[in-house]
Coordinates of C-alpha atoms (C1' of nucleotides) in Angstrom, one line a residue:
Chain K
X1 CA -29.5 -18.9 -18.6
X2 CA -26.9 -21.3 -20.1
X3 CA -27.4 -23.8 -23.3
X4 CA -26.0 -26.2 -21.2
X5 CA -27.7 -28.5 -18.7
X6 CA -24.4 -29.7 -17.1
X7 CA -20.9 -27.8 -16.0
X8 CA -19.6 -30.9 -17.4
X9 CA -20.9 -31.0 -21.2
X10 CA -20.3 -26.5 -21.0
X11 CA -16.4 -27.6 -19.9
X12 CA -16.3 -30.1 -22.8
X13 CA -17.4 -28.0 -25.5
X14 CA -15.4 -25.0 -24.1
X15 CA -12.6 -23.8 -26.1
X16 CA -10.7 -20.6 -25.2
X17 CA -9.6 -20.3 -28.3
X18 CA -13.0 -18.9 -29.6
X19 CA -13.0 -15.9 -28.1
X20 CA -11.0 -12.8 -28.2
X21 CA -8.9 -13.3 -25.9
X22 CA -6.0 -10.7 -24.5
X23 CA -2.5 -11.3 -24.3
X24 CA -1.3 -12.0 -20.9
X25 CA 2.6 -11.6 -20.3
X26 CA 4.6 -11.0 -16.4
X27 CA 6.9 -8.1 -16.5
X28 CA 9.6 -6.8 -14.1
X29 CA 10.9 -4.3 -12.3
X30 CA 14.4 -5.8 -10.6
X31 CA 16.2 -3.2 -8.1
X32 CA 19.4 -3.2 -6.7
X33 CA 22.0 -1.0 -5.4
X34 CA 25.3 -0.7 -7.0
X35 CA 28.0 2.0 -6.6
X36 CA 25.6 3.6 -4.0
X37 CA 22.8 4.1 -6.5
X38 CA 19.4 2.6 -6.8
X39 CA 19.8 0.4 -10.4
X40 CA 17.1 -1.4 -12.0
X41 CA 17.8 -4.3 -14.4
X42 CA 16.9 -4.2 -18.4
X43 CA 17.7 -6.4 -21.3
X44 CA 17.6 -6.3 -24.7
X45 CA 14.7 -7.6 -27.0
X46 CA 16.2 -10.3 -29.4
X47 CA 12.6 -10.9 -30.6
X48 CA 9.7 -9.3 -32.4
X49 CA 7.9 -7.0 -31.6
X50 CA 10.3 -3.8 -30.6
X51 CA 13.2 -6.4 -31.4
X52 CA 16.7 -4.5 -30.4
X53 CA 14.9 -2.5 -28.3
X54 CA 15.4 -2.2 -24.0
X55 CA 13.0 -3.4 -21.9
X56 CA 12.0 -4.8 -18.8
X57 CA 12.4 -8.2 -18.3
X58 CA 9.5 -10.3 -18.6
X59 CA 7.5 -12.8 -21.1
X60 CA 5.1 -15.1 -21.1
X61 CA 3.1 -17.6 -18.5
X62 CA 4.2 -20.9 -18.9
X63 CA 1.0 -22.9 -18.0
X64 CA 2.8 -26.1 -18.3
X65 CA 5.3 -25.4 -15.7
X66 CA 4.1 -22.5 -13.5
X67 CA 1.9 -22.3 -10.7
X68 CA 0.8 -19.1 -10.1
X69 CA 1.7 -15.7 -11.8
X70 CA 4.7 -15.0 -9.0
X71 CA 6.2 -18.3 -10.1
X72 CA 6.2 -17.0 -13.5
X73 CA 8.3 -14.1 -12.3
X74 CA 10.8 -15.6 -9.9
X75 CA 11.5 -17.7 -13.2
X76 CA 12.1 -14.9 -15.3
X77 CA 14.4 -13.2 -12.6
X78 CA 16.5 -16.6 -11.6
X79 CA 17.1 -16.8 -15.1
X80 CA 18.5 -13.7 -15.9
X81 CA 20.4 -13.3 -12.3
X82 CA 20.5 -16.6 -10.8
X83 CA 19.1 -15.0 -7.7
X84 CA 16.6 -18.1 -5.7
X85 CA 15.4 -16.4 -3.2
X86 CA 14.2 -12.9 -4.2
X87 CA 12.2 -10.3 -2.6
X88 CA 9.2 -10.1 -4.7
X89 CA 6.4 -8.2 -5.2
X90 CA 3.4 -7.6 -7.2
X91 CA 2.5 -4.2 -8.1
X92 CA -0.1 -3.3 -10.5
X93 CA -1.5 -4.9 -13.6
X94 CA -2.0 -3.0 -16.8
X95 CA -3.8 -3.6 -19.9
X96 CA -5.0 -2.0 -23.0
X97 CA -5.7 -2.1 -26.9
X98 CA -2.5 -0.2 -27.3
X99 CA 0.5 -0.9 -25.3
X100 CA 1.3 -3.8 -27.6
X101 CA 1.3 -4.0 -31.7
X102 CA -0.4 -7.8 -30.9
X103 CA -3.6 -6.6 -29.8
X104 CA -5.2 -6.0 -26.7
X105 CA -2.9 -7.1 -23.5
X106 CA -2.4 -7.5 -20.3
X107 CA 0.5 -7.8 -17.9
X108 CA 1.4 -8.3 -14.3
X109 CA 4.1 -6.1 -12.9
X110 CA 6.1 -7.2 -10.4
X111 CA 9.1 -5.4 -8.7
X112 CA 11.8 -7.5 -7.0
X113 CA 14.6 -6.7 -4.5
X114 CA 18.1 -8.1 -4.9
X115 CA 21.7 -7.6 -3.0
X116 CA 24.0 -6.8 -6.0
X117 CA 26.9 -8.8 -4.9
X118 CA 27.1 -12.4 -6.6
X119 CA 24.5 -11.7 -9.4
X120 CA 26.1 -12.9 -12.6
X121 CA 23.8 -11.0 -15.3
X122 CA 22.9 -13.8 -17.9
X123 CA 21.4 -12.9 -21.6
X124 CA 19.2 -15.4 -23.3
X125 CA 16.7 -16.9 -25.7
X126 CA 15.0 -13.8 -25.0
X127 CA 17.3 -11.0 -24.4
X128 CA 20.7 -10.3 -26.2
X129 CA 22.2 -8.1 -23.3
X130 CA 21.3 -7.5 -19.5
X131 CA 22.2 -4.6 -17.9
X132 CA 21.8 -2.6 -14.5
X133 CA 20.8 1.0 -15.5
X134 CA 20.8 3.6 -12.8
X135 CA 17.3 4.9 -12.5
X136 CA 18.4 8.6 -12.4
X137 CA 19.5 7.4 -15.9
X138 CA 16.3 6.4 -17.0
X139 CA 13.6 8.2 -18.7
X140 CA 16.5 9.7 -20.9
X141 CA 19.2 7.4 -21.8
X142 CA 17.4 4.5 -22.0
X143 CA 14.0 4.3 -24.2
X144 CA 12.1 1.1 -23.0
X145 CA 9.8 -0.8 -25.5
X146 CA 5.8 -1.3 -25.4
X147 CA 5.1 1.0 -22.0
X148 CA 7.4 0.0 -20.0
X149 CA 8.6 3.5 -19.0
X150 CA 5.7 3.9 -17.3
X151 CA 5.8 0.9 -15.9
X152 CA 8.9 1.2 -14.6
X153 CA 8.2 4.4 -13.3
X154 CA 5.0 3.1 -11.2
X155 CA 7.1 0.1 -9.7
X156 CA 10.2 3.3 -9.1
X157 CA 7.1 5.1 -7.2
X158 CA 6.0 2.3 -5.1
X159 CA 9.3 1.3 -3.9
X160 CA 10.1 4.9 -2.6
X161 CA 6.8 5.1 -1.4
X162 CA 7.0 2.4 0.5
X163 CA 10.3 2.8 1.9
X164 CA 9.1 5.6 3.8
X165 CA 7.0 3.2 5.9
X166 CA 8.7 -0.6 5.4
X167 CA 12.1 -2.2 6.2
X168 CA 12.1 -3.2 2.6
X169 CA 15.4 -1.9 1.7
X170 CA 16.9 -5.0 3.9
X171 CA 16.6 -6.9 1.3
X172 CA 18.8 -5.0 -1.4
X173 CA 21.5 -6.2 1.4
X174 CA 24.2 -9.3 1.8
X175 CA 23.0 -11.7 4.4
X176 CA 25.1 -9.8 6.6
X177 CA 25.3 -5.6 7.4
X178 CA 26.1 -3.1 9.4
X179 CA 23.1 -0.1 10.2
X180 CA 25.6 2.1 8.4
X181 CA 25.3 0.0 5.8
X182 CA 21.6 -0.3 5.6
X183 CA 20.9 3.4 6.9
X184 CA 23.2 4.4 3.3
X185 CA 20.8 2.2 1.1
X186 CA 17.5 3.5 3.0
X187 CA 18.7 7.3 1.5
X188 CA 20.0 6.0 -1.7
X189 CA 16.5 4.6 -2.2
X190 CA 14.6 7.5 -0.2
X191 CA 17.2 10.5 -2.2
X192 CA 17.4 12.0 1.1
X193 CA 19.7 12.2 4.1
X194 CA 18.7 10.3 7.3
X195 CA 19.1 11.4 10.8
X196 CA 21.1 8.3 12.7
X197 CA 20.1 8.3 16.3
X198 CA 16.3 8.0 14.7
X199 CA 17.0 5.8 12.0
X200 CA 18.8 3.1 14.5
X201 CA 16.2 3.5 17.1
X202 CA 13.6 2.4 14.9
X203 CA 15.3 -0.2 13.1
X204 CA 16.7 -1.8 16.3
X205 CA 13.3 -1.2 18.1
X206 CA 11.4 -2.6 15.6
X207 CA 13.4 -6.0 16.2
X208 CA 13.5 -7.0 12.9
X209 CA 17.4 -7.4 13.3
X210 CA 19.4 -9.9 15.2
X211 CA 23.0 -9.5 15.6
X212 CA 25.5 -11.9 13.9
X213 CA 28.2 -11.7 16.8
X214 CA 30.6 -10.9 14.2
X215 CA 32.5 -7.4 13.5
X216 CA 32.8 -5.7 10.0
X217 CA 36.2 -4.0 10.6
X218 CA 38.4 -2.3 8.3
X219 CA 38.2 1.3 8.5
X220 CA 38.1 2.7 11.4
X221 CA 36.3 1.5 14.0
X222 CA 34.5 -2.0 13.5
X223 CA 30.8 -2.0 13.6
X224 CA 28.6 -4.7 14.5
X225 CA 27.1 -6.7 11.4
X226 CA 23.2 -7.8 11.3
X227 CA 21.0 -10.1 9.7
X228 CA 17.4 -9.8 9.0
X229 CA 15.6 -11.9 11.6
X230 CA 13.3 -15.2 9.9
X231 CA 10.1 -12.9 9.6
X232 CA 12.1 -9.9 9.3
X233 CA 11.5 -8.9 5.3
X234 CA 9.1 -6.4 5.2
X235 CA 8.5 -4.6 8.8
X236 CA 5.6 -2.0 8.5
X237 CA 6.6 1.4 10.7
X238 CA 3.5 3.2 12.4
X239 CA 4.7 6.1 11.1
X240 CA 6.7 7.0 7.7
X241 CA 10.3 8.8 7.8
X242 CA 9.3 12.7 7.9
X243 CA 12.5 14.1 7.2
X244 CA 13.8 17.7 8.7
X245 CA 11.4 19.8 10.3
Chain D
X1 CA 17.4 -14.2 -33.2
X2 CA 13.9 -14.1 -34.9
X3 CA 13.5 -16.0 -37.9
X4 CA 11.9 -12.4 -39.3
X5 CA 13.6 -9.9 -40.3
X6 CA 10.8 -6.9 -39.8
X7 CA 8.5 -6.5 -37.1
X8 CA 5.8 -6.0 -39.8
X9 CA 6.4 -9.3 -41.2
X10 CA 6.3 -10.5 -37.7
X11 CA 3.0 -9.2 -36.7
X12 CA 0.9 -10.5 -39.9
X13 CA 1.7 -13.7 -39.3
X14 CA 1.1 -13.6 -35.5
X15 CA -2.4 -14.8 -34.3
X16 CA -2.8 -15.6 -30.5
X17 CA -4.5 -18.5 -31.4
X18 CA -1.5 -20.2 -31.8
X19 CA -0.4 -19.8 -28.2
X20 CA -1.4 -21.5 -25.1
X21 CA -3.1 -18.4 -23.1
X22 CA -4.4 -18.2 -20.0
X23 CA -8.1 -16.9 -19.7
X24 CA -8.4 -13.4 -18.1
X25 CA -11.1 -11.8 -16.0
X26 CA -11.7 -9.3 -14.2
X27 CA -13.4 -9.3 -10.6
X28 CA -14.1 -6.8 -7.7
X29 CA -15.5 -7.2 -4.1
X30 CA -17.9 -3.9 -4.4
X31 CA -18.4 -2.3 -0.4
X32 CA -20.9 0.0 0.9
X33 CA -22.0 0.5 4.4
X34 CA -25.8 -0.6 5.2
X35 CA -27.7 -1.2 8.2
X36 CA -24.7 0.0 9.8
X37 CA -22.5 -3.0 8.8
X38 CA -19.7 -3.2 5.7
X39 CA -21.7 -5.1 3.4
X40 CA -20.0 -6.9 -0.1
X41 CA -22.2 -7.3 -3.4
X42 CA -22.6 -10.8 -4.2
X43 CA -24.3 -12.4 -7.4
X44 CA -26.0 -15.4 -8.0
X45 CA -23.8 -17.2 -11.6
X46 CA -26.8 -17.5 -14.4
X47 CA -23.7 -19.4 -16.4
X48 CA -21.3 -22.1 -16.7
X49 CA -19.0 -22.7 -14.7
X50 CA -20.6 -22.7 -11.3
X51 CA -23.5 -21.9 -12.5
X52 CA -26.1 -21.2 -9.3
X53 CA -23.2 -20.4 -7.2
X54 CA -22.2 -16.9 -4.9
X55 CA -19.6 -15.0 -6.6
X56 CA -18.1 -11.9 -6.9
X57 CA -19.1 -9.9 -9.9
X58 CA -17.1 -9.7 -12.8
X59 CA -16.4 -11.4 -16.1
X60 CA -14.4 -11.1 -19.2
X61 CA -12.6 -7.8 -20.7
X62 CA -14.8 -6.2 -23.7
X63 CA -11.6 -6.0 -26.3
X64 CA -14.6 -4.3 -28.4
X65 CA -15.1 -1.2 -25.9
X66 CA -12.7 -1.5 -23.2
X67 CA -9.9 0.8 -23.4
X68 CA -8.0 -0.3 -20.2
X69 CA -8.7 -3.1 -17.0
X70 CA -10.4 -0.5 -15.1
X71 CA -13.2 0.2 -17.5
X72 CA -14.2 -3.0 -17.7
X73 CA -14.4 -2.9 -14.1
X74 CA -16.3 0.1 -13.9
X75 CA -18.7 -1.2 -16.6
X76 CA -19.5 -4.3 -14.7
X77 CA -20.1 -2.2 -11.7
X78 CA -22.6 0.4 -13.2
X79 CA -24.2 -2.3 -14.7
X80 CA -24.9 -3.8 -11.4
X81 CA -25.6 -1.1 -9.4
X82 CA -26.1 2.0 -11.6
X83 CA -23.2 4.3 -9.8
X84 CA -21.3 6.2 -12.3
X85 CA -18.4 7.6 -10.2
X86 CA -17.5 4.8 -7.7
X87 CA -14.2 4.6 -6.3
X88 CA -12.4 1.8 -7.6
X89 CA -8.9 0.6 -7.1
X90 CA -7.0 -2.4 -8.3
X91 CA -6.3 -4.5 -5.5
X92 CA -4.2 -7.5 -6.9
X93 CA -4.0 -10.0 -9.8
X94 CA -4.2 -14.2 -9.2
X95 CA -3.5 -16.5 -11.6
X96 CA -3.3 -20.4 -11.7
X97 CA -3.7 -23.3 -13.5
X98 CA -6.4 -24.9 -10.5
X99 CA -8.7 -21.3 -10.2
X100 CA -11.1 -22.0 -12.9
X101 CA -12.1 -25.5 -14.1
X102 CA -11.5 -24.0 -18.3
X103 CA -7.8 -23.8 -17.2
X104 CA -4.9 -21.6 -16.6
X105 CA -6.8 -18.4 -15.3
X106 CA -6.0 -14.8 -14.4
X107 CA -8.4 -13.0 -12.6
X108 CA -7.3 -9.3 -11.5
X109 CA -9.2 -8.2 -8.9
X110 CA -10.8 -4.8 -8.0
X111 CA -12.2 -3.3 -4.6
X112 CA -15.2 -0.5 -5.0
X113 CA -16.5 1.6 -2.5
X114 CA -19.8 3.2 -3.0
X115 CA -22.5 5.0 -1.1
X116 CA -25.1 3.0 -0.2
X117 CA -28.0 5.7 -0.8
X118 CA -29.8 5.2 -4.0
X119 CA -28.2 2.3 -5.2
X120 CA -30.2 -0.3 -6.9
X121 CA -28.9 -3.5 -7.5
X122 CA -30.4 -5.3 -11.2
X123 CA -29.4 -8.5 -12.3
X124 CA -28.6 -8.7 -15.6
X125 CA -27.5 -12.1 -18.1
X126 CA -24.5 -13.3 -16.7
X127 CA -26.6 -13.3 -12.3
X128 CA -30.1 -14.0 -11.5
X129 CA -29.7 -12.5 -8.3
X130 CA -27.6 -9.8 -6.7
X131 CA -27.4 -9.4 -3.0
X132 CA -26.0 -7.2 -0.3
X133 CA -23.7 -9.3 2.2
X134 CA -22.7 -8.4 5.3
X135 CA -18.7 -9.4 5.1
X136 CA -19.4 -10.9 9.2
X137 CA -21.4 -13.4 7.1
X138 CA -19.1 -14.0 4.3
X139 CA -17.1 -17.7 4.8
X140 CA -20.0 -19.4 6.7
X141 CA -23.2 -18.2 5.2
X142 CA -21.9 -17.8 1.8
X143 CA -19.6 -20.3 -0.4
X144 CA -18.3 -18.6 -3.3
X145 CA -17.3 -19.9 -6.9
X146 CA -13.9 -20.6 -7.6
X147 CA -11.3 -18.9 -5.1
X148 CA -13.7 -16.1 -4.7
X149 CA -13.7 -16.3 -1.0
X150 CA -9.8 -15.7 -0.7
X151 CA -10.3 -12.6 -3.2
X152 CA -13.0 -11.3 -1.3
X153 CA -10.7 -11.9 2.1
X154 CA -7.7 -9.9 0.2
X155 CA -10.1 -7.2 -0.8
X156 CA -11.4 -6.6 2.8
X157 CA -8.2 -7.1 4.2
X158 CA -6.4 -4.1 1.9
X159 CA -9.5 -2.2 2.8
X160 CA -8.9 -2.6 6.3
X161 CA -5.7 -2.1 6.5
X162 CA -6.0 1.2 4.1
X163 CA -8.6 2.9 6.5
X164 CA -5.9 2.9 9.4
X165 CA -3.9 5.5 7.3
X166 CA -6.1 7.0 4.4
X167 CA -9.6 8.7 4.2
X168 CA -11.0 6.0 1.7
X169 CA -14.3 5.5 4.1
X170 CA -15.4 8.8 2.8
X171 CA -16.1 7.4 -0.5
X172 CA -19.0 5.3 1.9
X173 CA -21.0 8.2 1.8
X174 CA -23.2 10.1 0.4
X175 CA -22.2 13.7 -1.1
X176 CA -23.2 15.4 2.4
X177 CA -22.4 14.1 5.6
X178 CA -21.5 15.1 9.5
X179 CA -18.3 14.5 11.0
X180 CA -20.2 11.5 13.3
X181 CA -21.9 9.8 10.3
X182 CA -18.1 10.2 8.7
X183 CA -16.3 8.5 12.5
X184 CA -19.2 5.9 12.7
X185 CA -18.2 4.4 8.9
X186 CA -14.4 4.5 10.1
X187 CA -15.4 2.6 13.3
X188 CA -17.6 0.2 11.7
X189 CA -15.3 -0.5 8.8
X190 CA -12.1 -0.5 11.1
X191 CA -14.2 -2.6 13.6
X192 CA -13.3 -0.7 16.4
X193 CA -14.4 3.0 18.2
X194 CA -12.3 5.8 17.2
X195 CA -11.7 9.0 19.8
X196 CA -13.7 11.8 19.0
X197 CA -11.7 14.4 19.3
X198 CA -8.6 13.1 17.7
X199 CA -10.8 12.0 14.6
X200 CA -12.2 15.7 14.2
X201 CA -8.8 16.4 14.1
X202 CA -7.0 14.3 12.1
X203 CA -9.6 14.8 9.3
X204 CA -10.2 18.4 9.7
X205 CA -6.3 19.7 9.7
X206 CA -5.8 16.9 6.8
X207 CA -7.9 19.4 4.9
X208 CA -9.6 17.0 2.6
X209 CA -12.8 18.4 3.3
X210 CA -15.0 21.4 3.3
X211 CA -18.4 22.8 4.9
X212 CA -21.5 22.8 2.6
X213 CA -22.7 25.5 4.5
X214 CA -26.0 23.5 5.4
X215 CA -26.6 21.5 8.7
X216 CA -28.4 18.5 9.3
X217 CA -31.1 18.5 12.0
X218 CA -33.3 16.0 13.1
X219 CA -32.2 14.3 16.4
X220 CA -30.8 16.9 18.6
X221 CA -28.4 19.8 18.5
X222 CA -28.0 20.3 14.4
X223 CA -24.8 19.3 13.1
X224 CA -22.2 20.6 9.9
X225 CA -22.6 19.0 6.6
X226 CA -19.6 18.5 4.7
X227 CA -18.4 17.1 1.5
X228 CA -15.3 15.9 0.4
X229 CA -13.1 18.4 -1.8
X230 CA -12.1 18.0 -5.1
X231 CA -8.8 16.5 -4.1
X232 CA -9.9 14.8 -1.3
X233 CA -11.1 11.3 -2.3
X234 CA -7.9 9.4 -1.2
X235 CA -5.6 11.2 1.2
X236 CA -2.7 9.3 3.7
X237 CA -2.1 10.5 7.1
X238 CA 1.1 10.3 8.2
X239 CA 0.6 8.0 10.9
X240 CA -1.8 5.3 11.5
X241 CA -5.0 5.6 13.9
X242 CA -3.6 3.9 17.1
X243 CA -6.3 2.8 19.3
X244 CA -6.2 2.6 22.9
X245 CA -3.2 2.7 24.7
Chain B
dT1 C1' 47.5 11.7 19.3
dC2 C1' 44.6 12.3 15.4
dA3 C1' 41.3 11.0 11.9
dA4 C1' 37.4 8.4 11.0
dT5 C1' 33.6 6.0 11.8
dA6 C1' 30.4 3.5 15.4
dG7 C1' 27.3 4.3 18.6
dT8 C1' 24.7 6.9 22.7
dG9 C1' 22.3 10.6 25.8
dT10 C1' 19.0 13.6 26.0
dC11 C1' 16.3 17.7 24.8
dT12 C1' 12.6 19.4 21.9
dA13 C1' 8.6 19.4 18.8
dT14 C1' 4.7 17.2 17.2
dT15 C1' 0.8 14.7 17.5
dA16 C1' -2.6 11.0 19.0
dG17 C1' -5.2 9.6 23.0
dA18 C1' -8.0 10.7 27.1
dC19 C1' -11.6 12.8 28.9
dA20 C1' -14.0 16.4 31.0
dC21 C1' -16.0 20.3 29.5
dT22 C1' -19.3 23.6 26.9
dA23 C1' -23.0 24.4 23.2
dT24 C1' -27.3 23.8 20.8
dT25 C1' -31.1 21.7 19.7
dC26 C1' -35.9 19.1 20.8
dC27 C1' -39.1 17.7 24.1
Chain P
dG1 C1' -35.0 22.0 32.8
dG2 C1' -33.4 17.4 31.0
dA3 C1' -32.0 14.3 27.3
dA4 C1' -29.3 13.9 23.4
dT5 C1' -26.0 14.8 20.4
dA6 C1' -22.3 18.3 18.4
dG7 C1' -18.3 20.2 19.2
dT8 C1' -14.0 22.1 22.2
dG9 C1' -10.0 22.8 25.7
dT10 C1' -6.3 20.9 27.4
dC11 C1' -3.4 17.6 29.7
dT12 C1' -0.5 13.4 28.9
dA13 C1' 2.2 9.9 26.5
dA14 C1' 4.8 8.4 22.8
dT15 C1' 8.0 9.1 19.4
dA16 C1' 10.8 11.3 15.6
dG17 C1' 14.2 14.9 14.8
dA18 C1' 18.3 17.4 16.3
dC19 C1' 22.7 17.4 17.7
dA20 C1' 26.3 17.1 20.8
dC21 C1' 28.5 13.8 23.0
dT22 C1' 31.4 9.3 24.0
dA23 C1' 33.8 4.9 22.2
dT24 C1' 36.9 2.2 19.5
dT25 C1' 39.6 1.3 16.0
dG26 C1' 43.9 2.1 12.5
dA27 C1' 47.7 4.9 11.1

DNA sequence: TCAATAGTGTCTATTAGACACTATTCC
DNA sequence: GGAATAGTGTCTAATAGACACTATTGA
């Protein structure tokens, strides 16, 4: 049992700095489409460790100011992209004696889901570039720092998994779309064709869309445009997309 | 920029001392089926903070032995409950500066599913007591430490939601079991009865098991055994088990 | 009128649910 | 033979894929 006869005199004489403790840092996966292909966002270190090297945007937990471990991430993303209103997601926490020259550490993964248009990619303190890199580009071009290759590649694996399944690809939209639109980024994300009559049906049926009234026009002819309805963001299908026969 | 010019000259003068870090944990709602009911693993705290309280088991990482977040979780579960190969998956990670009264916490969370059969539950330094709990009791009968109870409710509800399109209940049994002991842990975990026939199918031409070649007698006409294959532990059906039209 | 894209009608294949049926054991 | 449980045959309903079809625009 404990030394201590009261929670109160243990929380007095507590002091984290005692023990071992790991490193704790948010990292993140942030997904868009541009020039129809799936992108994800990296910067470059401007500080120790791995300094000059790519990586994943992320850092540290600022207890002071942050809430919870998703505010910690929606601050790191707004920063870099000025994006408020994400689509975020957490998606598997990693840690070990090895992935970082500091010592034994820990950190969150999160992916997010942007619409491209209107991001204004923004280096700072922490980052001397910030670039989209398309992910059929990474793996080879791009060598990330600590592991975050691998962690990149686990968020890369969970989006397409669940895109077989979710209406998460709405959110890589503008407010407004057409089903053209959002059938092109469901195969950008999926790297396979989609059938039309089926994909609409089960967008449409799933009534996670609501029509804007307005037209997109310009080519040929105009199709209607869509927003995602208020609790429209991430629709679970009964069944996952299963491709030709 | 950093103000050093080598990573080496960075990382001896680092110490995470300096910094303001969160304490880390590591928890896991542990499930079995007993008595015919999903029952969680609770222990009794034999420390500061909440010391005397419920809680899920769990505690610090070992940065002495642990080589990743999921062998400390597997530690704390043997040394519970003695099982060696449990099936263990990381469910999600909460942090916050109002979790723990010692301050900015992170716990990341772990669900286990064991077999029931054999299992013997020892209390060790850190609980004086450690107690099946059927998850029908959990909220009224038992308050938990910290924000145990919402973990434990994320846990159940992943592992609810997961049985609807995986074969994660096998890892509720023992090596050997018949097809009804196999529907009957569906149906009690899902809470709901499950059609016979479409059961023995969906599990049979998934493939994921294979015939021991014994039976098991006892009540009335003898029955198959069967044990999961190799490969089997964790496979997704395509579609979701629909209930009643 | 033609090219181009939006959008629909409808058939087929697959599979889960329903449920009655047969099979094998113990008593 | 009857109770009890294991296991099957087979029809129906729902839905995704296939693909040809119609609709509406601009040039």
């Amino acid at each position: 049992m404990s030394e201590f006869t009261s929670e109160k005199a243990f929380l007095e004489a507590y002091s984290i700095h005692e023990y071992d403790v790991p490193l704790l840092t948010v990292d993140m996966a942030i997904f868009s489409v541009l020039e129809d292909q799936l992108q994800v966002l990296l910067v470059k270190r401007a500080q120790h460790p791995s300094l000059g090297k790519w990586a994943l945007p992320g850092g540290f937990v600022d207890t002071k100011r942050d809430k919870s471990l998703v505010e910690t991430a929606k601050r790191k993303l707004r920063a870099k992209t000025g994006v408020a209103t994400p689509y975020v997601e957490q998606v598997e926490t990693f840690g070990g004696p090895e992935r970082d020259p500091r010592g034994w550490s820990v950190t969150v993964a999160y992916m997010a889901l942007i619409p491209a248009e209107g991001v204004e990619l923004v280096p700072d303190d922490a980052s001397s570039e910030v670039i989209w890199v398309p992910v059929k580009e990474m793996g080879s071009e791009y060598l990330l720092a600590f592991d975050h290759q691998s962690i990149f590649e686990v968020c890369l694996e969970r989006l397409k998994n669940k895109v077989q399944y979710s209406s998460l690809p709405v959110n890589l939209l503008p407010k407004a779309f057409t089903l053209t639109e959002l059938q092109r980024t469901f195969e950008i994300v999926l790297g396979q064709t989609v059938e039309k009559k089926s994909f609409r049906r089960r967008i449409l049926d799933a009534g996670i869309l609501e029509e804007t009234g307005a037209m997109k026009t310009g080519s040929s002819r105009p199709a209607k445009l869509y927003r995602v309805r208020p609790e429209g963001q991430a629709y679970f299908f009964p069944r996952t997309i299963e491709g030709k026969r």
